[in-house]
mmCIF file of C-alpha atoms in Angstrom:
data_model
loop_
_atom_site.group_PDB
_atom_site.id
_atom_site.type_symbol
_atom_site.label_atom_id
_atom_site.label_comp_id
_atom_site.label_asym_id
_atom_site.label_seq_id
_atom_site.Cartn_x
_atom_site.Cartn_y
_atom_site.Cartn_z
ATOM 1 C CA UNK A 1 0.000 0.000 0.000
ATOM 2 C CA UNK A 2 1.962 3.005 -1.143
ATOM 3 C CA UNK A 3 0.898 6.454 -0.019
ATOM 4 C CA UNK A 4 0.716 8.862 -2.919
ATOM 5 C CA UNK A 5 0.192 12.569 -2.321
ATOM 6 C CA UNK A 6 -2.669 12.691 -4.842
ATOM 7 C CA UNK A 7 -4.587 10.144 -2.783
ATOM 8 C CA UNK A 8 -4.236 12.011 0.493
ATOM 9 C CA UNK A 9 -7.614 12.654 2.116
ATOM 10 C CA UNK A 10 -9.219 10.086 -0.156
ATOM 11 C CA UNK A 11 -11.479 7.474 1.371
ATOM 12 C CA UNK A 12 -11.014 5.067 -1.502
ATOM 13 C CA UNK A 13 -8.455 5.434 -4.261
ATOM 14 C CA UNK A 14 -8.412 3.023 -7.171
ATOM 15 C CA UNK A 15 -5.617 3.293 -9.691
ATOM 16 C CA UNK A 16 -5.837 1.543 -13.021
ATOM 17 C CA UNK A 17 -7.720 -1.434 -11.616
ATOM 18 C CA UNK A 18 -8.944 -4.427 -13.581
ATOM 19 C CA UNK A 19 -11.474 -6.930 -12.326
ATOM 20 C CA UNK A 20 -12.885 -10.267 -13.349
ATOM 21 C CA UNK A 21 -16.342 -11.732 -13.074
ATOM 22 C CA UNK A 22 -16.490 -15.509 -13.154
ATOM 23 C CA UNK A 23 -12.944 -15.643 -14.521
ATOM 24 C CA UNK A 24 -13.638 -13.200 -17.371
ATOM 25 C CA UNK A 25 -12.079 -9.757 -17.432
ATOM 26 C CA UNK A 26 -14.925 -7.228 -17.441
ATOM 27 C CA UNK A 27 -13.167 -4.085 -16.293
ATOM 28 C CA UNK A 28 -9.766 -2.629 -16.894
ATOM 29 C CA UNK A 29 -7.939 0.646 -16.486
ATOM 30 C CA UNK A 30 -10.410 2.187 -14.055
ATOM 31 C CA UNK A 31 -8.961 5.014 -11.982
ATOM 32 C CA UNK A 32 -11.193 6.571 -9.394
ATOM 33 C CA UNK A 33 -10.513 8.639 -6.300
ATOM 34 C CA UNK A 34 -13.381 8.996 -3.878
ATOM 35 C CA UNK A 35 -13.176 11.724 -1.273
ATOM 36 C CA UNK A 36 -15.654 13.507 0.995
ATOM 37 C CA UNK A 37 -18.515 15.079 -0.969
ATOM 38 C CA UNK A 38 -17.969 13.043 -4.130
ATOM 39 C CA UNK A 39 -20.914 11.561 -5.960
ATOM 40 C CA UNK A 40 -20.373 9.261 -8.909
ATOM 41 C CA UNK A 41 -23.129 7.879 -11.102
ATOM 42 C CA UNK A 42 -22.091 4.649 -12.728
ATOM 43 C CA UNK A 43 -23.744 3.968 -16.048
ATOM 44 C CA UNK A 44 -23.311 1.438 -18.798
ATOM 45 C CA UNK A 45 -25.054 -1.450 -20.524
ATOM 46 C CA UNK A 46 -25.673 -4.814 -18.853
ATOM 47 C CA UNK A 47 -22.441 -6.686 -18.459
ATOM 48 C CA UNK A 48 -20.292 -3.558 -18.486
ATOM 49 C CA UNK A 49 -19.008 -4.356 -15.005
ATOM 50 C CA UNK A 50 -20.891 -1.877 -12.817
ATOM 51 C CA UNK A 51 -21.547 -4.405 -10.057
ATOM 52 C CA UNK A 52 -18.038 -5.814 -10.381
ATOM 53 C CA UNK A 53 -16.558 -2.336 -9.978
ATOM 54 C CA UNK A 54 -18.675 -1.648 -6.888
ATOM 55 C CA UNK A 55 -17.720 -5.004 -5.335
ATOM 56 C CA UNK A 56 -14.070 -4.352 -6.070
ATOM 57 C CA UNK A 57 -14.224 -0.866 -4.526
ATOM 58 C CA UNK A 58 -15.961 -2.436 -1.516
ATOM 59 C CA UNK A 59 -13.069 -4.855 -1.130
ATOM 60 C CA UNK A 60 -15.430 -7.813 -1.583
ATOM 61 C CA UNK A 61 -13.930 -8.914 -4.896
ATOM 62 C CA UNK A 62 -10.267 -9.238 -5.642
ATOM 63 C CA UNK A 63 -8.945 -7.035 -8.407
ATOM 64 C CA UNK A 64 -7.013 -8.608 -11.251
ATOM 65 C CA UNK A 65 -4.629 -5.678 -11.555
ATOM 66 C CA UNK A 66 -4.019 -2.155 -10.299
ATOM 67 C CA UNK A 67 -3.840 -0.594 -6.861
ATOM 68 C CA UNK A 68 -6.656 -0.025 -4.428
ATOM 69 C CA UNK A 69 -6.275 1.994 -1.261
ATOM 70 C CA UNK A 70 -9.129 2.047 1.232
ATOM 71 C CA UNK A 71 -9.204 3.706 4.622
ATOM 72 C CA UNK A 72 -10.603 1.516 7.425
ATOM 73 C CA UNK A 73 -14.347 1.005 7.354
ATOM 74 C CA UNK A 74 -14.542 3.442 4.456
ATOM 75 C CA UNK A 75 -17.508 1.973 2.682
ATOM 76 C CA UNK A 76 -20.755 0.086 2.848
ATOM 77 C CA UNK A 77 -22.064 -1.919 -0.113
ATOM 78 C CA UNK A 78 -25.638 -2.606 -1.214
ATOM 79 C CA UNK A 79 -25.874 -5.202 -3.963
ATOM 80 C CA UNK A 80 -28.850 -6.483 -5.939
ATOM 81 C CA UNK A 81 -29.883 -8.670 -3.015
ATOM 82 C CA UNK A 82 -31.543 -6.865 -0.143
ATOM 83 C CA UNK A 83 -30.233 -8.943 2.752
ATOM 84 C CA UNK A 84 -33.726 -8.824 4.262
ATOM 85 C CA UNK A 85 -34.656 -11.976 6.163
ATOM 86 C CA UNK A 86 -38.152 -13.290 5.412
ATOM 87 C CA UNK A 87 -38.631 -14.473 8.994
ATOM 88 C CA UNK A 88 -37.564 -11.251 10.736
ATOM 89 C CA UNK A 89 -39.712 -8.156 11.138
ATOM 90 C CA UNK A 90 -38.405 -4.847 9.795
ATOM 91 C CA UNK A 91 -37.831 -3.712 13.377
ATOM 92 C CA UNK A 92 -35.764 -6.828 14.171
ATOM 93 C CA UNK A 93 -33.682 -6.402 11.034
ATOM 94 C CA UNK A 94 -32.970 -2.777 11.915
ATOM 95 C CA UNK A 95 -31.877 -3.551 15.465
ATOM 96 C CA UNK A 96 -29.681 -6.397 14.188
ATOM 97 C CA UNK A 97 -27.881 -4.025 11.814
ATOM 98 C CA UNK A 98 -27.600 -1.415 14.569
ATOM 99 C CA UNK A 99 -25.746 -4.003 16.686
ATOM 100 C CA UNK A 100 -23.530 -5.013 13.777
ATOM 101 C CA UNK A 101 -22.459 -1.433 13.100
ATOM 102 C CA UNK A 102 -22.455 -0.406 16.800
ATOM 103 C CA UNK A 103 -24.682 2.555 15.925
ATOM 104 C CA UNK A 104 -26.593 4.699 18.433
ATOM 105 C CA UNK A 105 -30.367 4.065 18.756
ATOM 106 C CA UNK A 106 -31.200 7.485 17.284
ATOM 107 C CA UNK A 107 -29.852 6.393 13.908
ATOM 108 C CA UNK A 108 -32.675 3.852 13.566
ATOM 109 C CA UNK A 109 -35.260 6.620 14.045
ATOM 110 C CA UNK A 110 -33.560 8.624 11.340
ATOM 111 C CA UNK A 111 -33.466 5.677 8.933
ATOM 112 C CA UNK A 112 -37.113 4.849 9.633
ATOM 113 C CA UNK A 113 -38.300 8.377 8.952
ATOM 114 C CA UNK A 114 -36.101 9.031 5.902
ATOM 115 C CA UNK A 115 -37.043 5.803 4.170
ATOM 116 C CA UNK A 116 -40.616 5.695 5.480
ATOM 117 C CA UNK A 117 -40.337 2.288 7.128
ATOM 118 C CA UNK A 118 -42.924 3.055 9.796
ATOM 119 C CA UNK A 119 -45.979 1.640 7.915
ATOM 120 C CA UNK A 120 -44.455 -1.854 7.857
ATOM 121 C CA UNK A 121 -42.166 -1.755 10.885
ATOM 122 C CA UNK A 122 -43.680 -4.833 12.500
ATOM 123 C CA UNK A 123 -44.215 -6.867 9.357
ATOM 124 C CA UNK A 124 -41.961 -9.767 8.543
ATOM 125 C CA UNK A 125 -39.696 -9.608 5.512
ATOM 126 C CA UNK A 126 -41.781 -12.283 3.782
ATOM 127 C CA UNK A 127 -44.801 -9.961 3.540
ATOM 128 C CA UNK A 128 -42.935 -6.927 2.201
ATOM 129 C CA UNK A 129 -43.035 -5.837 -1.437
ATOM 130 C CA UNK A 130 -39.858 -5.553 -3.497
ATOM 131 C CA UNK A 131 -39.777 -1.765 -3.082
ATOM 132 C CA UNK A 132 -40.380 -1.985 0.665
ATOM 133 C CA UNK A 133 -37.573 -4.521 1.039
ATOM 134 C CA UNK A 134 -35.288 -2.221 -0.938
ATOM 135 C CA UNK A 135 -36.100 0.682 1.385
ATOM 136 C CA UNK A 136 -35.373 -1.530 4.399
ATOM 137 C CA UNK A 137 -32.079 -2.584 2.801
ATOM 138 C CA UNK A 138 -31.145 1.080 2.375
ATOM 139 C CA UNK A 139 -31.746 1.588 6.102
ATOM 140 C CA UNK A 140 -28.722 -0.631 6.686
ATOM 141 C CA UNK A 141 -26.651 1.772 4.606
ATOM 142 C CA UNK A 142 -27.810 4.716 6.730
ATOM 143 C CA UNK A 143 -27.290 2.777 9.975
ATOM 144 C CA UNK A 144 -23.744 1.802 8.970
ATOM 145 C CA UNK A 145 -22.597 5.464 9.216
ATOM 146 C CA UNK A 146 -19.814 4.614 6.779
ATOM 147 C CA UNK A 147 -18.676 7.515 4.593
ATOM 148 C CA UNK A 148 -18.738 5.904 1.149
ATOM 149 C CA UNK A 149 -22.002 4.369 -0.022
ATOM 150 C CA UNK A 150 -21.542 1.867 -2.847
ATOM 151 C CA UNK A 151 -25.040 1.298 -4.189
ATOM 152 C CA UNK A 152 -26.075 -1.063 -6.945
ATOM 153 C CA UNK A 153 -29.474 -0.061 -8.382
ATOM 154 C CA UNK A 154 -30.615 1.417 -5.062
ATOM 155 C CA UNK A 155 -34.071 2.381 -6.341
ATOM 156 C CA UNK A 156 -35.068 -0.864 -8.043
ATOM 157 C CA UNK A 157 -38.719 -1.742 -7.446
ATOM 158 C CA UNK A 158 -39.529 1.611 -5.850
ATOM 159 C CA UNK A 159 -42.407 4.011 -6.506
ATOM 160 C CA UNK A 160 -41.781 7.632 -7.568
ATOM 161 C CA UNK A 161 -42.115 9.052 -4.052
ATOM 162 C CA UNK A 162 -39.621 6.571 -2.621
ATOM 163 C CA UNK A 163 -37.189 7.149 -5.474
ATOM 164 C CA UNK A 164 -37.288 10.886 -4.731
ATOM 165 C CA UNK A 165 -36.638 10.191 -1.049
ATOM 166 C CA UNK A 166 -33.681 7.961 -1.848
ATOM 167 C CA UNK A 167 -32.174 10.460 -4.302
ATOM 168 C CA UNK A 168 -32.519 13.226 -1.691
ATOM 169 C CA UNK A 169 -30.976 10.985 0.963
ATOM 170 C CA UNK A 170 -27.946 10.203 -1.204
ATOM 171 C CA UNK A 171 -27.497 13.845 -2.234
ATOM 172 C CA UNK A 172 -27.741 14.951 1.387
ATOM 173 C CA UNK A 173 -25.227 12.316 2.474
ATOM 174 C CA UNK A 174 -22.747 13.673 -0.069
ATOM 175 C CA UNK A 175 -23.348 17.273 1.017
ATOM 176 C CA UNK A 176 -22.561 16.199 4.596
ATOM 177 C CA UNK A 177 -19.066 15.124 3.501
ATOM 178 C CA UNK A 178 -20.112 11.589 2.704
ATOM 179 C CA UNK A 179 -19.593 10.072 -0.721
ATOM 180 C CA UNK A 180 -21.482 7.699 -2.960
ATOM 181 C CA UNK A 181 -20.993 5.624 -6.068
ATOM 182 C CA UNK A 182 -24.382 4.725 -7.512
ATOM 183 C CA UNK A 183 -24.829 2.257 -10.351
ATOM 184 C CA UNK A 184 -28.191 2.776 -12.006
ATOM 185 C CA UNK A 185 -30.160 2.530 -15.224
ATOM 186 C CA UNK A 186 -32.766 5.007 -13.974
ATOM 187 C CA UNK A 187 -32.600 8.677 -14.998
ATOM 188 C CA UNK A 188 -32.030 9.743 -11.386
ATOM 189 C CA UNK A 189 -31.389 13.447 -10.848
ATOM 190 C CA UNK A 190 -28.866 13.931 -8.071
ATOM 191 C CA UNK A 191 -27.990 17.490 -8.976
ATOM 192 C CA UNK A 192 -24.217 17.802 -9.029
ATOM 193 C CA UNK A 193 -22.359 14.576 -9.560
ATOM 194 C CA UNK A 194 -20.049 12.988 -12.060
ATOM 195 C CA UNK A 195 -21.142 10.292 -14.433
ATOM 196 C CA UNK A 196 -18.848 7.394 -15.228
ATOM 197 C CA UNK A 197 -19.687 5.513 -18.394
ATOM 198 C CA UNK A 198 -18.567 1.925 -18.484
ATOM 199 C CA UNK A 199 -18.399 0.345 -21.912
ATOM 200 C CA UNK A 200 -19.209 -3.189 -22.877
ATOM 201 C CA UNK A 201 -16.458 -5.483 -21.627
ATOM 202 C CA UNK A 202 -13.347 -4.850 -23.663
ATOM 203 C CA UNK B 1 -18.022 -9.349 20.812
ATOM 204 C CA UNK B 2 -21.427 -7.627 20.890
ATOM 205 C CA UNK B 3 -21.601 -7.991 17.112
ATOM 206 C CA UNK B 4 -20.758 -11.676 17.249
ATOM 207 C CA UNK B 5 -23.464 -12.145 19.886
ATOM 208 C CA UNK B 6 -25.901 -10.337 17.580
ATOM 209 C CA UNK B 7 -25.040 -12.700 14.707
ATOM 210 C CA UNK B 8 -25.362 -15.712 17.017
ATOM 211 C CA UNK B 9 -28.732 -14.543 18.346
ATOM 212 C CA UNK B 10 -30.077 -13.758 14.907
ATOM 213 C CA UNK B 11 -29.095 -17.172 13.537
ATOM 214 C CA UNK B 12 -30.677 -18.987 16.474
ATOM 215 C CA UNK B 13 -33.860 -16.892 16.141
ATOM 216 C CA UNK B 14 -34.060 -17.572 12.400
ATOM 217 C CA UNK B 15 -33.524 -21.305 12.920
ATOM 218 C CA UNK B 16 -36.586 -21.554 15.157
ATOM 219 C CA UNK B 17 -38.805 -19.257 13.051
ATOM 220 C CA UNK B 18 -40.992 -20.416 10.163
ATOM 221 C CA UNK B 19 -38.858 -22.098 7.534
ATOM 222 C CA UNK B 20 -35.826 -22.090 9.818
ATOM 223 C CA UNK B 21 -35.746 -25.869 9.920
ATOM 224 C CA UNK B 22 -34.317 -26.445 13.413
ATOM 225 C CA UNK B 23 -37.335 -28.513 14.398
ATOM 226 C CA UNK B 24 -37.239 -30.418 11.104
ATOM 227 C CA UNK B 25 -33.823 -31.693 12.126
ATOM 228 C CA UNK B 26 -35.265 -33.083 15.359
ATOM 229 C CA UNK B 27 -38.055 -34.737 13.381
ATOM 230 C CA UNK B 28 -35.548 -36.216 10.909
ATOM 231 C CA UNK B 29 -33.389 -37.448 13.792
ATOM 232 C CA UNK B 30 -36.343 -39.145 15.498
ATOM 233 C CA UNK B 31 -37.552 -40.640 12.233
ATOM 234 C CA UNK B 32 -34.137 -42.100 11.412
ATOM 235 C CA UNK B 33 -33.887 -43.662 14.864
ATOM 236 C CA UNK B 34 -37.367 -45.176 14.526
ATOM 237 C CA UNK B 35 -36.539 -46.577 11.071
ATOM 238 C CA UNK B 36 -33.359 -48.145 12.465
ATOM 239 C CA UNK B 37 -35.334 -49.625 15.355
ATOM 240 C CA UNK B 38 -37.955 -51.063 13.006
ATOM 241 C CA UNK B 39 -35.259 -52.490 10.756
ATOM 242 C CA UNK B 40 -33.493 -54.215 13.640
ATOM 243 C CA UNK B 41 -36.738 -55.695 14.894
ATOM 244 C CA UNK B 42 -38.182 -56.429 18.331
ATOM 245 C CA UNK B 43 -35.054 -58.041 19.841
ATOM 246 C CA UNK B 44 -34.606 -55.846 22.963
ATOM 247 C CA UNK B 45 -31.033 -56.941 23.645
ATOM 248 C CA UNK B 46 -29.842 -56.153 20.132
ATOM 249 C CA UNK B 47 -31.711 -52.847 20.136
ATOM 250 C CA UNK B 48 -30.248 -51.679 23.416
ATOM 251 C CA UNK B 49 -26.700 -52.552 22.431
ATOM 252 C CA UNK B 50 -27.175 -50.746 19.086
ATOM 253 C CA UNK B 51 -28.675 -47.678 20.765
ATOM 254 C CA UNK B 52 -25.464 -45.616 21.006
ATOM 255 C CA UNK B 53 -24.324 -46.190 17.396
ATOM 256 C CA UNK B 54 -27.851 -45.583 16.090
ATOM 257 C CA UNK B 55 -28.271 -42.319 18.015
ATOM 258 C CA UNK B 56 -24.818 -41.050 17.046
ATOM 259 C CA UNK B 57 -25.330 -41.946 13.377
ATOM 260 C CA UNK B 58 -28.810 -40.446 13.225
ATOM 261 C CA UNK B 59 -27.592 -37.242 14.886
ATOM 262 C CA UNK B 60 -24.719 -36.953 12.419
ATOM 263 C CA UNK B 61 -27.019 -37.542 9.434
ATOM 264 C CA UNK B 62 -29.503 -34.947 10.708
ATOM 265 C CA UNK B 63 -26.634 -32.493 11.194
ATOM 266 C CA UNK B 64 -25.264 -33.131 7.694
ATOM 267 C CA UNK B 65 -28.587 -32.297 6.088
ATOM 268 C CA UNK B 66 -28.708 -29.003 7.984
ATOM 269 C CA UNK B 67 -25.202 -27.747 7.156
ATOM 270 C CA UNK B 68 -26.264 -25.845 4.046
ATOM 271 C CA UNK B 69 -28.372 -23.618 6.297
ATOM 272 C CA UNK B 70 -25.300 -22.220 8.056
ATOM 273 C CA UNK B 71 -24.219 -19.900 5.226
ATOM 274 C CA UNK B 72 -26.327 -20.526 2.121
ATOM 275 C CA UNK B 73 -29.297 -18.295 3.001
ATOM 276 C CA UNK B 74 -27.036 -15.402 3.995
ATOM 277 C CA UNK B 75 -25.095 -15.864 0.770
ATOM 278 C CA UNK B 76 -28.196 -15.866 -1.410
ATOM 279 C CA UNK B 77 -29.940 -12.887 0.172
ATOM 280 C CA UNK B 78 -26.839 -10.686 0.263
ATOM 281 C CA UNK B 79 -26.454 -10.461 4.024
ATOM 282 C CA UNK B 80 -23.200 -12.425 3.907
ATOM 283 C CA UNK B 81 -21.584 -9.549 1.959
ATOM 284 C CA UNK B 82 -22.705 -7.182 4.687
ATOM 285 C CA UNK B 83 -21.310 -9.458 7.400
ATOM 286 C CA UNK B 84 -18.001 -9.682 5.528
ATOM 287 C CA UNK B 85 -17.626 -5.908 5.384
ATOM 288 C CA UNK B 86 -18.984 -5.316 8.890
ATOM 289 C CA UNK B 87 -15.417 -5.136 10.138
ATOM 290 C CA UNK B 88 -15.246 -8.165 12.416
ATOM 291 C CA UNK B 89 -12.737 -10.875 11.658
ATOM 292 C CA UNK B 90 -14.528 -13.156 9.234
ATOM 293 C CA UNK B 91 -13.216 -16.243 11.026
ATOM 294 C CA UNK B 92 -14.931 -15.079 14.223
ATOM 295 C CA UNK B 93 -18.142 -14.510 12.276
ATOM 296 C CA UNK B 94 -17.794 -18.103 11.023
ATOM 297 C CA UNK B 95 -17.280 -19.309 14.589
ATOM 298 C CA UNK B 96 -20.383 -17.421 15.750
ATOM 299 C CA UNK B 97 -22.435 -18.973 12.948
ATOM 300 C CA UNK B 98 -21.166 -22.493 13.692
ATOM 301 C CA UNK B 99 -21.995 -21.980 17.380
ATOM 302 C CA UNK B 100 -25.493 -20.830 16.482
ATOM 303 C CA UNK B 101 -25.890 -23.945 14.341
ATOM 304 C CA UNK B 102 -24.873 -26.164 17.257
ATOM 305 C CA UNK B 103 -27.296 -24.478 19.645
ATOM 306 C CA UNK B 104 -30.216 -24.430 17.220
ATOM 307 C CA UNK B 105 -29.751 -27.829 15.575
ATOM 308 C CA UNK B 106 -27.577 -30.195 17.594
ATOM 309 C CA UNK B 107 -28.554 -29.169 21.106
ATOM 310 C CA UNK B 108 -32.244 -30.010 20.403
ATOM 311 C CA UNK B 109 -31.108 -33.414 19.091
ATOM 312 C CA UNK B 110 -29.134 -34.046 22.269
ATOM 313 C CA UNK B 111 -32.170 -33.025 24.323
ATOM 314 C CA UNK B 112 -34.325 -35.454 22.325
ATOM 315 C CA UNK B 113 -31.831 -38.271 22.810
ATOM 316 C CA UNK B 114 -33.120 -39.533 26.206
ATOM 317 C CA UNK B 115 -36.622 -39.977 24.783
ATOM 318 C CA UNK B 116 -35.302 -41.957 21.828
ATOM 319 C CA UNK B 117 -32.945 -43.863 24.133
ATOM 320 C CA UNK B 118 -36.038 -45.017 25.997
ATOM 321 C CA UNK B 119 -37.517 -46.263 22.728
ATOM 322 C CA UNK B 120 -34.348 -48.253 22.019
ATOM 323 C CA UNK B 121 -34.203 -49.686 25.526
ATOM 324 C CA UNK B 122 -30.960 -47.919 26.451
ATOM 325 C CA UNK B 123 -29.990 -49.064 29.979
ATOM 326 C CA UNK B 124 -30.271 -46.383 32.672
ATOM 327 C CA UNK B 125 -26.546 -46.220 33.397
ATOM 328 C CA UNK B 126 -25.766 -45.672 29.696
ATOM 329 C CA UNK B 127 -27.545 -42.287 29.424
ATOM 330 C CA UNK B 128 -24.892 -40.155 31.040
ATOM 331 C CA UNK B 129 -21.925 -41.463 28.974
ATOM 332 C CA UNK B 130 -23.933 -41.180 25.732
ATOM 333 C CA UNK B 131 -25.109 -37.641 26.434
ATOM 334 C CA UNK B 132 -21.625 -36.612 27.591
ATOM 335 C CA UNK B 133 -20.063 -37.960 24.379
ATOM 336 C CA UNK B 134 -22.630 -36.060 22.296
ATOM 337 C CA UNK B 135 -22.208 -32.779 24.155
ATOM 338 C CA UNK B 136 -18.416 -32.961 23.791
ATOM 339 C CA UNK B 137 -18.249 -34.363 20.261
ATOM 340 C CA UNK B 138 -21.089 -32.730 18.312
ATOM 341 C CA UNK B 139 -19.641 -29.171 18.277
ATOM 342 C CA UNK B 140 -17.037 -30.597 15.888
ATOM 343 C CA UNK B 141 -19.908 -31.490 13.555
ATOM 344 C CA UNK B 142 -21.108 -27.878 13.383
ATOM 345 C CA UNK B 143 -17.574 -26.554 12.907
ATOM 346 C CA UNK B 144 -16.660 -28.893 10.051
ATOM 347 C CA UNK B 145 -20.161 -28.460 8.633
ATOM 348 C CA UNK B 146 -19.650 -24.692 8.476
ATOM 349 C CA UNK B 147 -16.420 -25.265 6.571
ATOM 350 C CA UNK B 148 -18.084 -27.625 4.095
ATOM 351 C CA UNK B 149 -20.989 -25.243 3.563
ATOM 352 C CA UNK B 150 -18.515 -22.429 2.886
ATOM 353 C CA UNK B 151 -16.684 -24.578 0.339
ATOM 354 C CA UNK B 152 -19.938 -25.340 -1.473
ATOM 355 C CA UNK B 153 -21.241 -21.777 -1.163
ATOM 356 C CA UNK B 154 -21.426 -20.820 -4.808
ATOM 357 C CA UNK B 155 -23.207 -24.050 -5.759
ATOM 358 C CA UNK B 156 -26.956 -24.125 -5.357
ATOM 359 C CA UNK B 157 -28.758 -26.978 -3.591
ATOM 360 C CA UNK B 158 -25.474 -28.441 -2.496
ATOM 361 C CA UNK B 159 -26.632 -30.364 0.573
ATOM 362 C CA UNK B 160 -25.742 -33.711 -1.046
ATOM 363 C CA UNK B 161 -22.266 -32.446 -1.915
ATOM 364 C CA UNK B 162 -21.838 -31.042 1.595
ATOM 365 C CA UNK B 163 -22.817 -34.437 3.024
ATOM 366 C CA UNK B 164 -20.208 -36.161 0.851
ATOM 367 C CA UNK B 165 -17.563 -33.577 1.806
ATOM 368 C CA UNK B 166 -18.198 -33.839 5.524
ATOM 369 C CA UNK B 167 -18.627 -37.628 5.805
ATOM 370 C CA UNK B 168 -14.892 -38.429 5.991
ATOM 371 C CA UNK B 169 -14.334 -35.547 8.422
ATOM 372 C CA UNK B 170 -17.144 -36.596 10.697
ATOM 373 C CA UNK B 171 -16.728 -40.369 10.876
ATOM 374 C CA UNK B 172 -13.953 -40.054 13.525
ATOM 375 C CA UNK B 173 -16.467 -38.196 15.701
ATOM 376 C CA UNK B 174 -18.927 -41.081 15.345
ATOM 377 C CA UNK B 175 -16.230 -43.683 16.040
ATOM 378 C CA UNK B 176 -14.884 -41.979 19.163
ATOM 379 C CA UNK B 177 -18.352 -40.875 20.264
ATOM 380 C CA UNK B 178 -19.749 -44.392 20.168
ATOM 381 C CA UNK B 179 -16.547 -45.760 21.737
ATOM 382 C CA UNK B 180 -16.889 -43.292 24.609
ATOM 383 C CA UNK B 181 -20.601 -43.983 25.091
ATOM 384 C CA UNK B 182 -20.066 -47.758 25.115
ATOM 385 C CA UNK B 183 -16.989 -47.618 27.364
ATOM 386 C CA UNK B 184 -18.885 -45.398 29.801
ATOM 387 C CA UNK B 185 -21.860 -47.749 29.830
ATOM 388 C CA UNK B 186 -19.567 -50.727 30.584
ATOM 389 C CA UNK B 187 -17.752 -48.778 33.304
ATOM 390 C CA UNK B 188 -14.617 -49.231 31.213
ATOM 391 C CA UNK B 189 -11.456 -47.197 31.936
ATOM 392 C CA UNK B 190 -11.402 -46.190 28.235
ATOM 393 C CA UNK B 191 -14.313 -43.786 28.819
ATOM 394 C CA UNK B 192 -12.034 -40.923 29.860
ATOM 395 C CA UNK B 193 -9.531 -41.242 27.016
ATOM 396 C CA UNK B 194 -12.310 -41.625 24.418
ATOM 397 C CA UNK B 195 -13.952 -38.425 25.677
ATOM 398 C CA UNK B 196 -10.540 -36.711 25.517
ATOM 399 C CA UNK B 197 -10.180 -37.715 21.875
ATOM 400 C CA UNK B 198 -13.616 -36.291 21.149
ATOM 401 C CA UNK B 199 -12.716 -33.098 22.975
ATOM 402 C CA UNK B 200 -9.489 -32.938 20.967
ATOM 403 C CA UNK B 201 -11.500 -33.153 17.764
ATOM 404 C CA UNK B 202 -13.817 -30.342 18.839
ATOM 405 C CA UNK B 203 -10.867 -28.181 19.955
ATOM 406 C CA UNK B 204 -9.047 -28.878 16.692
ATOM 407 C CA UNK B 205 -12.229 -27.758 14.927
ATOM 408 C CA UNK B 206 -12.385 -24.543 16.972
ATOM 409 C CA UNK B 207 -8.769 -23.727 16.148
ATOM 410 C CA UNK B 208 -8.638 -24.658 12.490
ATOM 411 C CA UNK B 209 -12.064 -24.477 10.855
ATOM 412 C CA UNK B 210 -12.962 -20.783 11.436
ATOM 413 C CA UNK B 211 -9.960 -19.540 9.458
ATOM 414 C CA UNK B 212 -10.523 -22.145 6.740
ATOM 415 C CA UNK B 213 -14.232 -21.297 6.605
ATOM 416 C CA UNK B 214 -13.431 -17.598 6.294
ATOM 417 C CA UNK B 215 -10.999 -18.287 3.453
ATOM 418 C CA UNK B 216 -13.590 -20.410 1.648
ATOM 419 C CA UNK B 217 -16.231 -17.679 2.061
ATOM 420 C CA UNK B 218 -13.874 -15.060 0.633
ATOM 421 C CA UNK B 219 -13.024 -17.312 -2.286
ATOM 422 C CA UNK B 220 -16.660 -18.015 -3.094
ATOM 423 C CA UNK B 221 -17.963 -14.461 -2.717
ATOM 424 C CA UNK B 222 -15.202 -13.045 -4.900
#
């Protein structure tokens, strides 16, 4: 892990990274420095490597080449799967994640109100709709209090009101010196933010 | 530590909720014992001397069929990724999950053992050695089961494969477990050493499997 001056103050710095999915190279030459306040929108056709890039930035997937520097507990990742247990109520899921991230109780209240979880707080995961499960999954991201949010299609299955709430939440997080990398096919309007286009696997 | 307790508690809760399957394992265990008993026939002497091997084998089979629960659901619904990046050592997370499996699946089997022992005509003085061998030896089952389920993580419906993978690892537990139970029932001096061997297997599991399980999880979630 070499410290380069350009990466100082960065939460995650990726330099010329390449990554594989199922043994096939889907990404190469990606350089990305994520610091406080940064918002990146990741776009590209299916198979372009958006999820792979997010997993690599999260440290969940090994990169095939390049350098990746992450500060401790820099990021939290939300993939396609919601991580919502069918047999647990929304309330139980939230308090489990609060324990996992050692977060104060007040953070649950904030997550519940921002993502409008209250109407189904005592319902089990099995009875939630896809959009409701997605909102509950996003609560984990809020509860984590990690600076960099790595979100893969965060608004999938959501209605217009919820999408607006999620976009506002992400924008606000970035204004408060957080950062986010959001992979999406939706025309989400975050205001300021940089778009990264990923091409079909080279 | 608080986080590991949270993972342990959640896994135990899920195992006893709808679809969790902890009680199915008890039912499978009881059913296997009854089938064995029916197959052996009404000869009380043969039944009672086969009781320890039958109960140990049935418990191991029931455990094998439940191993894919340890990690598969978390892998499929994405919560395993979140546990990986939660910041705790992944090997400790694996240890917490194996412990939860023991408490939710094997402990109920051990608690059901006296009832089934009655059915098999297990002599009164044989209960304590049998239960002691199970309490000391079965944690190894959960630990090696967690490792096998991590190895088979990226394969769907892998419970048959997991069973095949764990069988050679778990037969020593059955051999020493039954040896301890029988020696104890006979009042044999081998009871102590056999229990020690079982304990050694469980301790070896505690030391070695969490790191191996963590490595297998990382490999399969990559």
